[in-house]
PDB file of C-alpha atoms in Angstrom:
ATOM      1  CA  UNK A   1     137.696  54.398  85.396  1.00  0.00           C
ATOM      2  CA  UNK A   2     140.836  55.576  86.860  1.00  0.00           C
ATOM      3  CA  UNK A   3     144.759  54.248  85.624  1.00  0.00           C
ATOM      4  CA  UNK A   4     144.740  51.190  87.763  1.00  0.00           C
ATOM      5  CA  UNK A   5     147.672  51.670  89.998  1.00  0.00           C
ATOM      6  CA  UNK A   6     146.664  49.220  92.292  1.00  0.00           C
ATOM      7  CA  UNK A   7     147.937  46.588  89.614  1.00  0.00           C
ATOM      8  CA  UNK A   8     151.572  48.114  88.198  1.00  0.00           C
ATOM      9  CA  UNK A   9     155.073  47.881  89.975  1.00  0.00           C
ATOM     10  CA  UNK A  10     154.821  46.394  93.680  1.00  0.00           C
ATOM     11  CA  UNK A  11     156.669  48.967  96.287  1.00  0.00           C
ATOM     12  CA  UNK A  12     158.033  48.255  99.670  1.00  0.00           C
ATOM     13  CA  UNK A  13     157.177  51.116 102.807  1.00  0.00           C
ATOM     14  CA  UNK A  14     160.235  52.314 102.034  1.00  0.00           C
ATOM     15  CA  UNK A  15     160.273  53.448  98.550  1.00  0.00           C
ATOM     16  CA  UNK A  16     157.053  55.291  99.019  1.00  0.00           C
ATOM     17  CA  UNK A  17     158.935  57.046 102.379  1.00  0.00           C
ATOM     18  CA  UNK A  18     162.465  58.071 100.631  1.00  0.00           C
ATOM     19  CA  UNK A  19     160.485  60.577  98.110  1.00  0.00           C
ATOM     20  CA  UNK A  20     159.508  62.245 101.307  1.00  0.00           C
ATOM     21  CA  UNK A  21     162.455  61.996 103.744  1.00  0.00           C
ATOM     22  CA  UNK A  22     159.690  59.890 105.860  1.00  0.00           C
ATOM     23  CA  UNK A  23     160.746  56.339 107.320  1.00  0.00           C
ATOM     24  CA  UNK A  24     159.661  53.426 106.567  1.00  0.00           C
ATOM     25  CA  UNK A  25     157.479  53.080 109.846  1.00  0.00           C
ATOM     26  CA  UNK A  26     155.978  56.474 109.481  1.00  0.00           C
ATOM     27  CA  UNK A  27     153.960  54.876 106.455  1.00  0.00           C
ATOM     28  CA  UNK A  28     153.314  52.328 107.927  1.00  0.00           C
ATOM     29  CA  UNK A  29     151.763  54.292 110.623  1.00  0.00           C
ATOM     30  CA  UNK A  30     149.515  55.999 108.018  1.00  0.00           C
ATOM     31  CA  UNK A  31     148.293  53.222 106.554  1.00  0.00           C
ATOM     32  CA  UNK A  32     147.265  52.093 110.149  1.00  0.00           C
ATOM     33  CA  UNK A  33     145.008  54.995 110.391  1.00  0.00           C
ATOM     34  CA  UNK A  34     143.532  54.829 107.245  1.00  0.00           C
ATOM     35  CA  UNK A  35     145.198  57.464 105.445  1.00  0.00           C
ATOM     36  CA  UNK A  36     146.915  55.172 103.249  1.00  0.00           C
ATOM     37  CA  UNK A  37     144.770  52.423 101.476  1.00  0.00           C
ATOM     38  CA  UNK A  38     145.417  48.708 103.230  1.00  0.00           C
ATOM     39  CA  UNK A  39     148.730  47.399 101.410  1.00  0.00           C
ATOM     40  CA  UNK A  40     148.423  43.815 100.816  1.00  0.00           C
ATOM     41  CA  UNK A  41     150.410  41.440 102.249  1.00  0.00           C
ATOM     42  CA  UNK A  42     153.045  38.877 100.606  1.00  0.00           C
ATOM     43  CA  UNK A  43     154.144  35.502 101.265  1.00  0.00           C
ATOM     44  CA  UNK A  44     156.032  36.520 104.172  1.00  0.00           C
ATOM     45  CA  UNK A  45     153.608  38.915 105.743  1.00  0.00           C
ATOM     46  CA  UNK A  46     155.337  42.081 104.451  1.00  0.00           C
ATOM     47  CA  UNK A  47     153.466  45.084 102.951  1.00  0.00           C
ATOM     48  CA  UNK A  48     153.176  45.324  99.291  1.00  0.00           C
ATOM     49  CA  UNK A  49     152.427  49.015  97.887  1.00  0.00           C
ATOM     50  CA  UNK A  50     151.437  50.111  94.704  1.00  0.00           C
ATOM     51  CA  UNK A  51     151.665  53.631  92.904  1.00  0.00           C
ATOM     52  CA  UNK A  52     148.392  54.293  93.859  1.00  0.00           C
ATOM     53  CA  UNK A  53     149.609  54.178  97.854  1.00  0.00           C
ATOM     54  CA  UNK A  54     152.452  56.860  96.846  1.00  0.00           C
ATOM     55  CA  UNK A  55     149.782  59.114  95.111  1.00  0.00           C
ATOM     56  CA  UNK A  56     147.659  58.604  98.079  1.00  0.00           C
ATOM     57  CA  UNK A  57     150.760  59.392 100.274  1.00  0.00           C
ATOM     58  CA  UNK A  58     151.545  62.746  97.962  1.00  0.00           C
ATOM     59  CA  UNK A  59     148.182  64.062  98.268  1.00  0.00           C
ATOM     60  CA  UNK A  60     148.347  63.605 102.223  1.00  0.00           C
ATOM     61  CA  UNK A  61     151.437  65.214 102.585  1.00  0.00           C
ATOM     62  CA  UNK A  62     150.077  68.343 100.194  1.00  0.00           C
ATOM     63  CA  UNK A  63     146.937  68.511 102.299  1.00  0.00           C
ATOM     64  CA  UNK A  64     148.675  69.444 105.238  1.00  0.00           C
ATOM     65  CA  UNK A  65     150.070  72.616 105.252  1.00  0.00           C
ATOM     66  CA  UNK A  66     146.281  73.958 104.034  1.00  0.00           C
ATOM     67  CA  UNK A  67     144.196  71.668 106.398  1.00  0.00           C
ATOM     68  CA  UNK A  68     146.086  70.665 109.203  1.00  0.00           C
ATOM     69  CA  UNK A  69     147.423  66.827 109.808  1.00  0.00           C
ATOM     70  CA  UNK A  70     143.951  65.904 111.493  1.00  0.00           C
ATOM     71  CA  UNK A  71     141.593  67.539 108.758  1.00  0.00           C
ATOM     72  CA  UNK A  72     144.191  66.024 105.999  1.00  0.00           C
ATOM     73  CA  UNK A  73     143.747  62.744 107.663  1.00  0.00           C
ATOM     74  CA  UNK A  74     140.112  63.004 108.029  1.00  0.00           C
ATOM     75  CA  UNK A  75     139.877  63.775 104.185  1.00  0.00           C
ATOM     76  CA  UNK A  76     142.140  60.799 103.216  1.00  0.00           C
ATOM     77  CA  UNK A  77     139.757  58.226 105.486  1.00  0.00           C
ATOM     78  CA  UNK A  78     137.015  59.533 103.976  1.00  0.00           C
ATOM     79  CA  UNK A  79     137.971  58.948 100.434  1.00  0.00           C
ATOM     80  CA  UNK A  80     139.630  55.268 101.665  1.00  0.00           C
ATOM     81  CA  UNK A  81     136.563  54.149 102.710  1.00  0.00           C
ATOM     82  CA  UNK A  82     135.207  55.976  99.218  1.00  0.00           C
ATOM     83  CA  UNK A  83     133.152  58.553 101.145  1.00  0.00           C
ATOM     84  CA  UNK A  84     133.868  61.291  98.775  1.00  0.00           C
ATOM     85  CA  UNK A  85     130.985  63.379  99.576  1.00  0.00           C
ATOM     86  CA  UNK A  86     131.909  63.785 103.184  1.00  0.00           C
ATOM     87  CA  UNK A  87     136.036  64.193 101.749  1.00  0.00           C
ATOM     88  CA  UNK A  88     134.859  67.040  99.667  1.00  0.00           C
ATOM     89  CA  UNK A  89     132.773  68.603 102.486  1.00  0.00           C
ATOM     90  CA  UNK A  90     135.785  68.311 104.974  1.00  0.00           C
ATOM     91  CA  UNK A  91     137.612  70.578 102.117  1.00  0.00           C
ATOM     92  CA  UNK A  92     134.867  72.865 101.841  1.00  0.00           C
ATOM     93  CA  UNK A  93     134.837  73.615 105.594  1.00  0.00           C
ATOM     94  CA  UNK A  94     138.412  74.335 105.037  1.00  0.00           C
ATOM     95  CA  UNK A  95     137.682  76.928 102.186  1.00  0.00           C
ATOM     96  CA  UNK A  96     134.977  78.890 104.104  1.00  0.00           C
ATOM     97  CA  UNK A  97     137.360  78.590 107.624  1.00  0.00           C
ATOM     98  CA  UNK A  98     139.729  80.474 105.353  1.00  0.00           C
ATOM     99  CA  UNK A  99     137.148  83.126 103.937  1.00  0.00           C
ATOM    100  CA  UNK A 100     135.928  83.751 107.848  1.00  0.00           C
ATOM    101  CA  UNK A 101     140.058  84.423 108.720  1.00  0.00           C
ATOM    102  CA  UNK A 102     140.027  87.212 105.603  1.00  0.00           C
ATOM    103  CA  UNK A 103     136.923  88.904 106.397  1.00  0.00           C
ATOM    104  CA  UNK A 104     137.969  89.468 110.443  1.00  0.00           C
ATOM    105  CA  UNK A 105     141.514  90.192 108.817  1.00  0.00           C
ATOM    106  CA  UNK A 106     139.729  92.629 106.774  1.00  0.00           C
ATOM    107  CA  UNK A 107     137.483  93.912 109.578  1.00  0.00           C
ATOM    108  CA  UNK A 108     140.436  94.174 112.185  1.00  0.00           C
ATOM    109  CA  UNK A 109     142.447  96.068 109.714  1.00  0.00           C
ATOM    110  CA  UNK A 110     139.489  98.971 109.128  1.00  0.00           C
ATOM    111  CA  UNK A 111     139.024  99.140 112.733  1.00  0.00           C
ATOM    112  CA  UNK A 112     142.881  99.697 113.620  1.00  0.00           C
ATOM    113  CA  UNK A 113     142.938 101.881 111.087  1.00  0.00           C
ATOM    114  CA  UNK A 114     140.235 104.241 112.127  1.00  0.00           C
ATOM    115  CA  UNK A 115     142.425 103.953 115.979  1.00  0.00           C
ATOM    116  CA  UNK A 116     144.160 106.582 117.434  1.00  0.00           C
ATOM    117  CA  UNK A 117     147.600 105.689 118.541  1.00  0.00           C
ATOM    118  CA  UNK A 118     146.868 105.909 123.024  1.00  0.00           C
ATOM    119  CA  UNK A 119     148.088 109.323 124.125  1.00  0.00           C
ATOM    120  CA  UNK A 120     150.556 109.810 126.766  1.00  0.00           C
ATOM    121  CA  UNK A 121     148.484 111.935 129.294  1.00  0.00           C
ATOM    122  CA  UNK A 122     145.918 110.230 131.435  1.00  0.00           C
ATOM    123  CA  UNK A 123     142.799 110.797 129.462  1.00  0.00           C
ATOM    124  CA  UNK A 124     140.550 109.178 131.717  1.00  0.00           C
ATOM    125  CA  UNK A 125     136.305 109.292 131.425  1.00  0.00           C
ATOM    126  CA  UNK A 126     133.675 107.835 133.553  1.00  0.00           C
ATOM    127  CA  UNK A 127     131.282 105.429 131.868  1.00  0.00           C
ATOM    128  CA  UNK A 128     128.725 107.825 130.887  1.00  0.00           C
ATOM    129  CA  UNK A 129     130.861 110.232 129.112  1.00  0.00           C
ATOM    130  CA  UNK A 130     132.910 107.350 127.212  1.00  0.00           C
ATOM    131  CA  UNK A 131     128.940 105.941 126.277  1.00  0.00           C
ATOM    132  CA  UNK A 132     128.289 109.345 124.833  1.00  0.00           C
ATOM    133  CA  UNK A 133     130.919 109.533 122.891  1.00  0.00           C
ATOM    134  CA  UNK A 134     130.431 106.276 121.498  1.00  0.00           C
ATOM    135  CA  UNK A 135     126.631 106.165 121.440  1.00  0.00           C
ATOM    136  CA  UNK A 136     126.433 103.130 123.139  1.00  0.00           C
ATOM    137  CA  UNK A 137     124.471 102.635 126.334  1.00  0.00           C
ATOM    138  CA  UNK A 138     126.317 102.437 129.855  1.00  0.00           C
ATOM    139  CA  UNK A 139     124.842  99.000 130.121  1.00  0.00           C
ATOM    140  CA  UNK A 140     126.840  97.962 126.958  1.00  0.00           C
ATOM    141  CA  UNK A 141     130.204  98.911 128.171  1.00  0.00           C
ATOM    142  CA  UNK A 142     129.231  96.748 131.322  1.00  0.00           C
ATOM    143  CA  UNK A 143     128.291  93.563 129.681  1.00  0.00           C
ATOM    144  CA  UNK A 144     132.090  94.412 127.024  1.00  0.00           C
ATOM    145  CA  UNK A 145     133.591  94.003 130.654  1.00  0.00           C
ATOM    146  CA  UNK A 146     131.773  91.435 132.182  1.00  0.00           C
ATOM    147  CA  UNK A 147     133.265  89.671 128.813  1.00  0.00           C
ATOM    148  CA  UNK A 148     136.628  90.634 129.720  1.00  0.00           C
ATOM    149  CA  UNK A 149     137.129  93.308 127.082  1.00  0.00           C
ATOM    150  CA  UNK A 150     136.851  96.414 128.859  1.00  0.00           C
ATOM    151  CA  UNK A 151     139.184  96.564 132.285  1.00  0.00           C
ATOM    152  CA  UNK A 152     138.588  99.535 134.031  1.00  0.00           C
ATOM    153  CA  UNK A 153     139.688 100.367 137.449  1.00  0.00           C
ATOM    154  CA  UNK A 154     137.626 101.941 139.942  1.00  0.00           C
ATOM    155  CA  UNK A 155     137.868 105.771 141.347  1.00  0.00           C
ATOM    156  CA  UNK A 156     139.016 104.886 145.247  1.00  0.00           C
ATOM    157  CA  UNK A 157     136.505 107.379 146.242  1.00  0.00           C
ATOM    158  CA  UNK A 158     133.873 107.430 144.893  1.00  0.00           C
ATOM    159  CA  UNK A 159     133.713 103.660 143.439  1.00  0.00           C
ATOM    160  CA  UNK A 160     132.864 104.788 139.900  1.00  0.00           C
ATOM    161  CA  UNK A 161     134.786 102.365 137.095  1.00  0.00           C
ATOM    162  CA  UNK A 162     137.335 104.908 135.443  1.00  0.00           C
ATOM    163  CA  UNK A 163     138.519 104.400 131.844  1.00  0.00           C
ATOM    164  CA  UNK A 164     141.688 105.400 130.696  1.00  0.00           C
ATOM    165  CA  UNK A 165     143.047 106.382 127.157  1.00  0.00           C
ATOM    166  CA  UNK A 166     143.936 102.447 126.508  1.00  0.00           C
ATOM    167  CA  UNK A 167     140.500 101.529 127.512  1.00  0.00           C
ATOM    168  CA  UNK A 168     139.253 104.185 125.561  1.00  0.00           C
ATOM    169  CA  UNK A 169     140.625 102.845 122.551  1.00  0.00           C
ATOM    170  CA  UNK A 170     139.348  99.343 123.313  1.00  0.00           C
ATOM    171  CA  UNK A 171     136.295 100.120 123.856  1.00  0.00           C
ATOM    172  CA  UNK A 172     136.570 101.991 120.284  1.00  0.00           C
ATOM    173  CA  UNK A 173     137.952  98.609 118.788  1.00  0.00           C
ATOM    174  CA  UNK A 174     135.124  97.130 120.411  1.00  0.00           C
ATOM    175  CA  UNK A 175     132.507  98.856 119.479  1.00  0.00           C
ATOM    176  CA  UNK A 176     133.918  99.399 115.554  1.00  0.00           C
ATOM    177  CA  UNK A 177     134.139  94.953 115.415  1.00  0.00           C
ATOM    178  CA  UNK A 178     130.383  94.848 116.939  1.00  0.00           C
ATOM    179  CA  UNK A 179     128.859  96.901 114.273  1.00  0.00           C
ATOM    180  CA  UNK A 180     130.655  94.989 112.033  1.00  0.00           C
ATOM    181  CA  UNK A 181     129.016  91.815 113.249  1.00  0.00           C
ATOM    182  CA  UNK A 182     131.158  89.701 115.409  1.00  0.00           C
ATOM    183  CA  UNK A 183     130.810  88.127 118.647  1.00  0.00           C
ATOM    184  CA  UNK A 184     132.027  88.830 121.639  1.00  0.00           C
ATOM    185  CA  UNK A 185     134.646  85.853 122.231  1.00  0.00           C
ATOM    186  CA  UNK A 186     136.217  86.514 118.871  1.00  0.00           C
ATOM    187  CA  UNK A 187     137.160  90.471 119.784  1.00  0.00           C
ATOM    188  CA  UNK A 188     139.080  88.877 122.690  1.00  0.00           C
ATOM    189  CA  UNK A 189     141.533  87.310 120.660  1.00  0.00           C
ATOM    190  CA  UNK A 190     141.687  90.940 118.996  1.00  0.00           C
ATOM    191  CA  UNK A 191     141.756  93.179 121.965  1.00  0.00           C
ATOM    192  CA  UNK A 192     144.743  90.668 123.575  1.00  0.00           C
ATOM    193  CA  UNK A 193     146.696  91.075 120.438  1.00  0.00           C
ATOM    194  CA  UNK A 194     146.585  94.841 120.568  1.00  0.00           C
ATOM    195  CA  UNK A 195     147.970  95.100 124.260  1.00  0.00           C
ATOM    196  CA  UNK A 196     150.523  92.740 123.716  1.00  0.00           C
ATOM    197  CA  UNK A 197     151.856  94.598 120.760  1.00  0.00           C
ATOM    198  CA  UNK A 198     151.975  98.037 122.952  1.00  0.00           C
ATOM    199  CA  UNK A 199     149.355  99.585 121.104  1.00  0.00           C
ATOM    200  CA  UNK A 200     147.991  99.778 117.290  1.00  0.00           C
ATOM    201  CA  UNK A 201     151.079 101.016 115.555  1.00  0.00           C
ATOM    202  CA  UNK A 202     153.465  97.842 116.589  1.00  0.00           C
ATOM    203  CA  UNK A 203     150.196  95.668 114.937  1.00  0.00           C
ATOM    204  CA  UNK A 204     151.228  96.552 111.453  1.00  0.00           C
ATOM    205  CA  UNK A 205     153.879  94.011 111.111  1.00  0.00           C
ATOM    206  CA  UNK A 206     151.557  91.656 112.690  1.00  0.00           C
ATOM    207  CA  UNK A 207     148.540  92.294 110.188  1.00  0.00           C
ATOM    208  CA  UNK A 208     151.566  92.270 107.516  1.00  0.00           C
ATOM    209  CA  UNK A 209     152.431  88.681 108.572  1.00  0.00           C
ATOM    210  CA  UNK A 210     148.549  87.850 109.148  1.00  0.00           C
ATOM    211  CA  UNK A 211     148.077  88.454 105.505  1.00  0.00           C
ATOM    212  CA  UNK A 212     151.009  87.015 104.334  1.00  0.00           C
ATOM    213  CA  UNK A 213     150.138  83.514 106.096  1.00  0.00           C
ATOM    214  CA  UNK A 214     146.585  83.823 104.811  1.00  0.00           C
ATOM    215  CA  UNK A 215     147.532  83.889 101.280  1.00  0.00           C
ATOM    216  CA  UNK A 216     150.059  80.627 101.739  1.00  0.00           C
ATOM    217  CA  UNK A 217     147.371  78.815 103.561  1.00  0.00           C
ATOM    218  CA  UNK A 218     145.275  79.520 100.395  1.00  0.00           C
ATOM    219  CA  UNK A 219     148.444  78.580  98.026  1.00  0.00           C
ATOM    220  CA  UNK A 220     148.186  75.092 100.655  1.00  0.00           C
ATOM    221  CA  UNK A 221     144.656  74.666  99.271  1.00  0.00           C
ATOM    222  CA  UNK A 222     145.273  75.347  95.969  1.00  0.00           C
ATOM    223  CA  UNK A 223     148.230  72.578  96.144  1.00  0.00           C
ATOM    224  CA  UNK A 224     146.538  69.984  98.035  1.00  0.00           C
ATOM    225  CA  UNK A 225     143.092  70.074  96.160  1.00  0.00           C
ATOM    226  CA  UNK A 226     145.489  69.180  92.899  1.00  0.00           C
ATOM    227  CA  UNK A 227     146.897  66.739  94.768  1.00  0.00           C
ATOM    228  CA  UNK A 228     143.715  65.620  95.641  1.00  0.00           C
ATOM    229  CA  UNK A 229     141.959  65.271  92.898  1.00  0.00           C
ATOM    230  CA  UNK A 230     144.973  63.391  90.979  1.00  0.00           C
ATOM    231  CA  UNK A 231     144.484  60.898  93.591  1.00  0.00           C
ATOM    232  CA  UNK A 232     140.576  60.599  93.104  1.00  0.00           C
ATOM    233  CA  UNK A 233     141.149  60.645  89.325  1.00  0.00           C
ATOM    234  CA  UNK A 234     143.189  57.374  89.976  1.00  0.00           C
ATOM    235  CA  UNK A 235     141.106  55.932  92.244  1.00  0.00           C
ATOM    236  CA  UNK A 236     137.638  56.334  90.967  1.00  0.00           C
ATOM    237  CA  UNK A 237     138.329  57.834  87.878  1.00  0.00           C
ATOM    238  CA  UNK A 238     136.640  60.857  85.732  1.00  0.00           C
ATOM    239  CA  UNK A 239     133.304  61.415  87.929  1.00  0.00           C
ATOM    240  CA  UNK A 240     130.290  62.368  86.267  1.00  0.00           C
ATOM    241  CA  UNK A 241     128.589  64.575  88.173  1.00  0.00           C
ATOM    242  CA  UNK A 242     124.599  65.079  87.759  1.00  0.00           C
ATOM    243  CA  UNK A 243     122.613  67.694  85.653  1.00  0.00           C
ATOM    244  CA  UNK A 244     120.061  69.761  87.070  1.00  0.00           C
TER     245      UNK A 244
END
C-alpha cells in the first residue's frame, strides 16, 4: 500500500498554500471541488490536512500547465473518488490532443513550405484555369468557398468569381492540407493565420513559436504525470497491473 500520509503531521490550509504563493481560501476552494481529498474537521470545525492533501495539491498545480485547470481538475476528481481508470484516460486524451497539434504543425509547415511568397502584380484566374492548375474540379473550389476558405470577388461584367494571387495561394494551402487529410473547419484556423501574418514568410516566427510551445506543453506532461503518479503511489500504492 502507499506511505500513509493521511496519518503523519496535521496541516492547516495555510501551510499547504505558502509552498505555492496560494491563500489559504484558494485551497480551500479546491478541496470544495474535489480536487483536494475532504480534510477532516477538528474540534472547532477547522480543516485538518495531511501530507497527502499537499501531494495532492503539488500534482494539481503540475497538471496544469500540460492539461489545462479544467482537465487537471477533472483528473484530480477522478482519482478522489478513486476512479483511476477514467484519471488515466483523461491523461491519455491529453497525450493524443498533443500528437494531433504536431502532426497539423508538421503538415502546415510542408504546405507553407512548398508556398510561393504572393506576387505583387495582379495575377488573377477564373475558376477553371486555377482548377487546372490544381487538378481539382471547379465544383471543389466552390464548396472551399462556400466553407469560407476561398474569397473571391466577382468580374463586374461578366459575374464570373475572379481569383487573385492571394487566393491563389490559398487555394494551394488548401488543396496541399486536403490531400493530407484534414477537414475543412481545421484549414480555417490555418488560412486566417496566414492573412493575418501578411503572407507565408511573416509565419516563420509563428511556426517557430508554435513549436516551441508544443514541446513545453509536452515538458507540462512529462512534469505533471510525475507528479501524478507520486500522488497515486501514496494513495493507492504500487498497482499491479494484469498479465495477458
Amino acid at each position: 500500500m502507499g506511505r500513509n500520509l493521511r496519518t503523519r503531521e496535521r496541516l492547516r490550509p495555510v501551510d499547504l498554500a505558502r509552498e505555492h504563493g496560494l491563500s489559504a481560501q484558494a485551497v480551500r476552494n479546491y478541496e470544495a471541488d474535489g480536487i483536494l481529498p475532504a480534510a477532516e474537521r477538528g474540534p472547532q470545525g477547522y480543516r485538518t490536512y495531511t501530507p497527502l492533501h499537499a501531494q495532492a495539491l503539488r500534482a494539481f498545480l503540475a497538471l496544469v500547465p500540460g492539461h489545462g485547470h479544467a482537465t487537471a481538475a477533472s483528473i484530480m476528481r477522478a482519482v478522489n473518488r478513486v476512479d483511476v481508470e477514467e484519471a488515466l484516460r483523461l491523461v491519455d486524451e491529453s497525450h493524443a490532443q498533443l500528437l494531433d497539434d504536431r502532426r497539423t504543425l508538421q503538415a502546415v509547415t510542408a504546405a507553407l513550405r512548398d508556398l510561393e511568397p504572393v506576387p505583387q502584380e495582379r495575377g488573377e484566374v477564373f475558376v477553371g484555369p486555377l482548377s487546372r492548375k490544381l487538378g481539382v474540379r471547379p465544383a471543389t473550389l466552390r464548396e472551399w468557398e462556400r466553407a469560407g476558405l476561398l474569397r473571391p470577388e466577382r468580374d463586374p461584367r461578366t459575374g464570373y468569381r475572379v481569383y487573385n494571387a492571394a487566393d491563389v495561394r490559398d487555394a494551394k494551402l488548401t488543396h496541399q492540407l486536403r490531400r493530407g487529410g484534414y477537414l475543412l473547419e481545421r484549414i480555417a484556423p490555418v488560412l486566417d493565420q496566414v492573412r493575418s501574418a501578411g503572407g507565408v514568410v511573416p509565419l516563420e516566427s509563428t511556426l517557430r513559436d508554435w513549436h516551441a510551445r508544443l514541446a513545453a506543453r509536452g515538458r507540462a506532461l512529462l512534469s505533471g504525470a510525475a507528479a501524478l503518479d507520486a500522488y497515486l503511489a501514496d494513495t493507492f500504492g504500487t498497482m499491479t497491473l494484469p498479465r495477458n
